[in-house]
PDB file of C-alpha atoms in Angstrom:
ATOM      1  CA  UNK A   1     -21.335   9.019 -97.421  1.00 62.00           C
ATOM      2  CA  UNK A   2     -22.447   7.339-100.623  1.00 68.00           C
ATOM      3  CA  UNK A   3     -19.250   5.281-100.688  1.00 71.00           C
ATOM      4  CA  UNK A   4     -19.873   4.047 -97.139  1.00 70.00           C
ATOM      5  CA  UNK A   5     -23.462   3.105 -97.933  1.00 69.00           C
ATOM      6  CA  UNK A   6     -22.253   1.174-100.989  1.00 70.00           C
ATOM      7  CA  UNK A   7     -19.803  -0.749 -98.800  1.00 69.00           C
ATOM      8  CA  UNK A   8     -22.538  -1.462 -96.265  1.00 70.00           C
ATOM      9  CA  UNK A   9     -24.914  -2.641 -98.967  1.00 70.00           C
ATOM     10  CA  UNK A  10     -22.257  -4.901-100.487  1.00 76.00           C
ATOM     11  CA  UNK A  11     -21.398  -6.402 -97.102  1.00 72.00           C
ATOM     12  CA  UNK A  12     -25.038  -7.012 -96.192  1.00 72.00           C
ATOM     13  CA  UNK A  13     -25.744  -8.648 -99.572  1.00 67.00           C
ATOM     14  CA  UNK A  14     -22.699 -10.878 -99.083  1.00 68.00           C
ATOM     15  CA  UNK A  15     -23.805 -11.891 -95.574  1.00 66.00           C
ATOM     16  CA  UNK A  16     -27.382 -12.577 -96.656  1.00 65.00           C
ATOM     17  CA  UNK A  17     -26.194 -14.616 -99.652  1.00 61.00           C
ATOM     18  CA  UNK A  18     -24.018 -16.727 -97.373  1.00 60.00           C
ATOM     19  CA  UNK A  19     -26.757 -17.148 -94.776  1.00 57.00           C
ATOM     20  CA  UNK A  20     -29.302 -18.227 -97.370  1.00 56.00           C
ATOM     21  CA  UNK A  21     -26.789 -20.528 -99.066  1.00 52.00           C
ATOM     22  CA  UNK A  22     -25.999 -22.329 -95.826  1.00 52.00           C
ATOM     23  CA  UNK A  23     -29.502 -22.343 -94.397  1.00 50.00           C
ATOM     24  CA  UNK A  24     -31.524 -25.530 -94.590  1.00 49.00           C
ATOM     25  CA  UNK A  25     -35.025 -25.539 -93.151  1.00 54.00           C
ATOM     26  CA  UNK A  26     -34.208 -25.299 -89.454  1.00 58.00           C
ATOM     27  CA  UNK A  27     -31.448 -22.656 -89.602  1.00 61.00           C
ATOM     28  CA  UNK A  28     -28.661 -25.143 -88.952  1.00 69.00           C
ATOM     29  CA  UNK A  29     -26.648 -23.350 -91.645  1.00 72.00           C
ATOM     30  CA  UNK A  30     -26.813 -20.025 -89.804  1.00 73.00           C
ATOM     31  CA  UNK A  31     -25.627 -21.691 -86.603  1.00 76.00           C
ATOM     32  CA  UNK A  32     -22.748 -23.365 -88.437  1.00 77.00           C
ATOM     33  CA  UNK A  33     -21.849 -20.052 -90.078  1.00 78.00           C
ATOM     34  CA  UNK A  34     -21.815 -18.260 -86.707  1.00 77.00           C
ATOM     35  CA  UNK A  35     -19.696 -21.009 -85.197  1.00 78.00           C
ATOM     36  CA  UNK A  36     -17.193 -20.992 -88.054  1.00 82.00           C
ATOM     37  CA  UNK A  37     -16.925 -17.169 -88.056  1.00 81.00           C
ATOM     38  CA  UNK A  38     -16.605 -16.889 -84.272  1.00 82.00           C
ATOM     39  CA  UNK A  39     -12.915 -15.938 -84.344  1.00 86.00           C
ATOM     40  CA  UNK A  40     -13.498 -13.416 -87.151  1.00 86.00           C
ATOM     41  CA  UNK A  41     -16.379 -11.813 -85.246  1.00 83.00           C
ATOM     42  CA  UNK A  42     -14.257 -11.654 -82.080  1.00 86.00           C
ATOM     43  CA  UNK A  43     -11.426  -9.984 -83.996  1.00 88.00           C
ATOM     44  CA  UNK A  44     -13.741  -7.455 -85.651  1.00 86.00           C
ATOM     45  CA  UNK A  45     -15.378  -6.715 -82.311  1.00 86.00           C
ATOM     46  CA  UNK A  46     -12.010  -6.077 -80.667  1.00 88.00           C
ATOM     47  CA  UNK A  47     -10.903  -3.869 -83.563  1.00 87.00           C
ATOM     48  CA  UNK A  48     -14.136  -1.852 -83.382  1.00 85.00           C
ATOM     49  CA  UNK A  49     -13.698  -1.186 -79.659  1.00 86.00           C
ATOM     50  CA  UNK A  50      -9.981  -0.412 -80.084  1.00 88.00           C
ATOM     51  CA  UNK A  51     -10.752   1.881 -83.025  1.00 84.00           C
ATOM     52  CA  UNK A  52     -13.306   3.767 -80.960  1.00 82.00           C
ATOM     53  CA  UNK A  53     -10.810   4.222 -78.130  1.00 85.00           C
ATOM     54  CA  UNK A  54      -8.008   5.381 -80.432  1.00 87.00           C
ATOM     55  CA  UNK A  55     -10.360   7.831 -82.137  1.00 80.00           C
ATOM     56  CA  UNK A  56     -11.084   9.581 -78.852  1.00 82.00           C
ATOM     57  CA  UNK A  57      -7.491   9.282 -77.647  1.00 86.00           C
ATOM     58  CA  UNK A  58      -6.182  10.968 -80.797  1.00 83.00           C
ATOM     59  CA  UNK A  59      -8.674  13.791 -80.404  1.00 81.00           C
ATOM     60  CA  UNK A  60      -7.808  14.303 -76.730  1.00 82.00           C
ATOM     61  CA  UNK A  61      -4.055  14.087 -77.342  1.00 87.00           C
ATOM     62  CA  UNK A  62      -4.276  16.832 -79.965  1.00 81.00           C
ATOM     63  CA  UNK A  63      -5.774  19.150 -77.385  1.00 81.00           C
ATOM     64  CA  UNK A  64      -3.331  18.081 -74.658  1.00 87.00           C
ATOM     65  CA  UNK A  65      -0.375  18.712 -76.948  1.00 88.00           C
ATOM     66  CA  UNK A  66      -1.560  22.151 -78.062  1.00 84.00           C
ATOM     67  CA  UNK A  67      -4.193  23.610 -75.726  1.00 81.00           C
ATOM     68  CA  UNK A  68      -4.411  26.807 -77.778  1.00 80.00           C
ATOM     69  CA  UNK A  69      -6.194  24.832 -80.529  1.00 75.00           C
ATOM     70  CA  UNK A  70      -9.010  23.944 -78.142  1.00 76.00           C
ATOM     71  CA  UNK A  71     -11.364  26.659 -79.270  1.00 79.00           C
ATOM     72  CA  UNK A  72     -15.115  26.352 -79.217  1.00 78.00           C
ATOM     73  CA  UNK A  73     -15.403  26.395 -83.022  1.00 78.00           C
ATOM     74  CA  UNK A  74     -12.685  23.753 -83.464  1.00 74.00           C
ATOM     75  CA  UNK A  75     -14.344  21.472 -80.933  1.00 74.00           C
ATOM     76  CA  UNK A  76     -17.722  21.962 -82.610  1.00 77.00           C
ATOM     77  CA  UNK A  77     -16.372  21.282 -86.111  1.00 76.00           C
ATOM     78  CA  UNK A  78     -14.144  18.362 -85.233  1.00 75.00           C
ATOM     79  CA  UNK A  79     -15.816  17.043 -82.112  1.00 73.00           C
ATOM     80  CA  UNK A  80     -19.212  16.178 -83.538  1.00 77.00           C
ATOM     81  CA  UNK A  81     -17.729  14.039 -86.313  1.00 79.00           C
ATOM     82  CA  UNK A  82     -15.372  12.296 -83.922  1.00 79.00           C
ATOM     83  CA  UNK A  83     -18.113  11.545 -81.439  1.00 79.00           C
ATOM     84  CA  UNK A  84     -20.364  10.189 -84.195  1.00 82.00           C
ATOM     85  CA  UNK A  85     -17.473   8.006 -85.394  1.00 80.00           C
ATOM     86  CA  UNK A  86     -16.840   6.832 -81.841  1.00 81.00           C
ATOM     87  CA  UNK A  87     -20.469   5.862 -81.283  1.00 84.00           C
ATOM     88  CA  UNK A  88     -20.649   4.109 -84.658  1.00 84.00           C
ATOM     89  CA  UNK A  89     -17.567   2.022 -83.884  1.00 83.00           C
ATOM     90  CA  UNK A  90     -18.773   1.352 -80.362  1.00 84.00           C
ATOM     91  CA  UNK A  91     -22.198   0.364 -81.705  1.00 85.00           C
ATOM     92  CA  UNK A  92     -20.629  -2.074 -84.167  1.00 85.00           C
ATOM     93  CA  UNK A  93     -18.690  -3.611 -81.274  1.00 84.00           C
ATOM     94  CA  UNK A  94     -21.840  -3.980 -79.193  1.00 86.00           C
ATOM     95  CA  UNK A  95     -23.807  -5.528 -82.073  1.00 86.00           C
ATOM     96  CA  UNK A  96     -21.002  -8.002 -82.787  1.00 83.00           C
ATOM     97  CA  UNK A  97     -20.884  -8.875 -79.093  1.00 84.00           C
ATOM     98  CA  UNK A  98     -24.620  -9.563 -79.081  1.00 83.00           C
ATOM     99  CA  UNK A  99     -24.485 -11.628 -82.279  1.00 81.00           C
ATOM    100  CA  UNK A 100     -21.615 -13.765 -81.065  1.00 80.00           C
ATOM    101  CA  UNK A 101     -23.011 -14.207 -77.566  1.00 78.00           C
ATOM    102  CA  UNK A 102     -25.655 -16.564 -76.301  1.00 75.00           C
ATOM    103  CA  UNK A 103     -28.392 -13.976 -76.893  1.00 75.00           C
ATOM    104  CA  UNK A 104     -27.581 -13.684 -80.583  1.00 73.00           C
ATOM    105  CA  UNK A 105     -27.313 -17.428 -80.967  1.00 74.00           C
ATOM    106  CA  UNK A 106     -30.693 -17.894 -79.321  1.00 75.00           C
ATOM    107  CA  UNK A 107     -32.197 -15.414 -81.814  1.00 74.00           C
ATOM    108  CA  UNK A 108     -31.045 -17.676 -84.637  1.00 71.00           C
ATOM    109  CA  UNK A 109     -32.185 -20.818 -82.822  1.00 73.00           C
ATOM    110  CA  UNK A 110     -28.648 -22.073 -82.151  1.00 74.00           C
ATOM    111  CA  UNK A 111     -27.770 -24.147 -79.102  1.00 68.00           C
ATOM    112  CA  UNK A 112     -24.004 -23.960 -78.560  1.00 59.00           C
ATOM    113  CA  UNK A 113     -23.938 -22.851 -74.935  1.00 57.00           C
ATOM    114  CA  UNK A 114     -23.061 -25.260 -72.171  1.00 54.00           C
ATOM    115  CA  UNK A 115     -25.537 -23.592 -69.814  1.00 50.00           C
ATOM    116  CA  UNK A 116     -28.497 -24.495 -71.998  1.00 48.00           C
ATOM    117  CA  UNK A 117     -27.704 -28.193 -71.591  1.00 46.00           C
ATOM    118  CA  UNK A 118     -28.044 -28.029 -67.779  1.00 46.00           C
ATOM    119  CA  UNK A 119     -31.573 -28.734 -66.555  1.00 41.00           C
TER     120      UNK A 119
END
């Protein structure tokens, strides 16, 4: 767990350093950063959702292949960790979807949507 928190801390420091380096008064730097990383965010979002699906599929396939392993203790030991992993990956996908969407861009004060130009 400590290793994961170190990775998360390193990634958040890197993101904040880049956001503050590109930011100039009216958050134009953040908008440019979001626009330039749009394909990366889309890829990470897709991988998070696919990872969540494969996590549950692997768990289910193990029990389909050998139903005798599907005991209550095995499901309790393995199932809780897998479900937590699934919800973490799914949550990352949802957060990346919100950041890259029009809602996330409006939080940062960006105006890239074509619908906002229509009056």
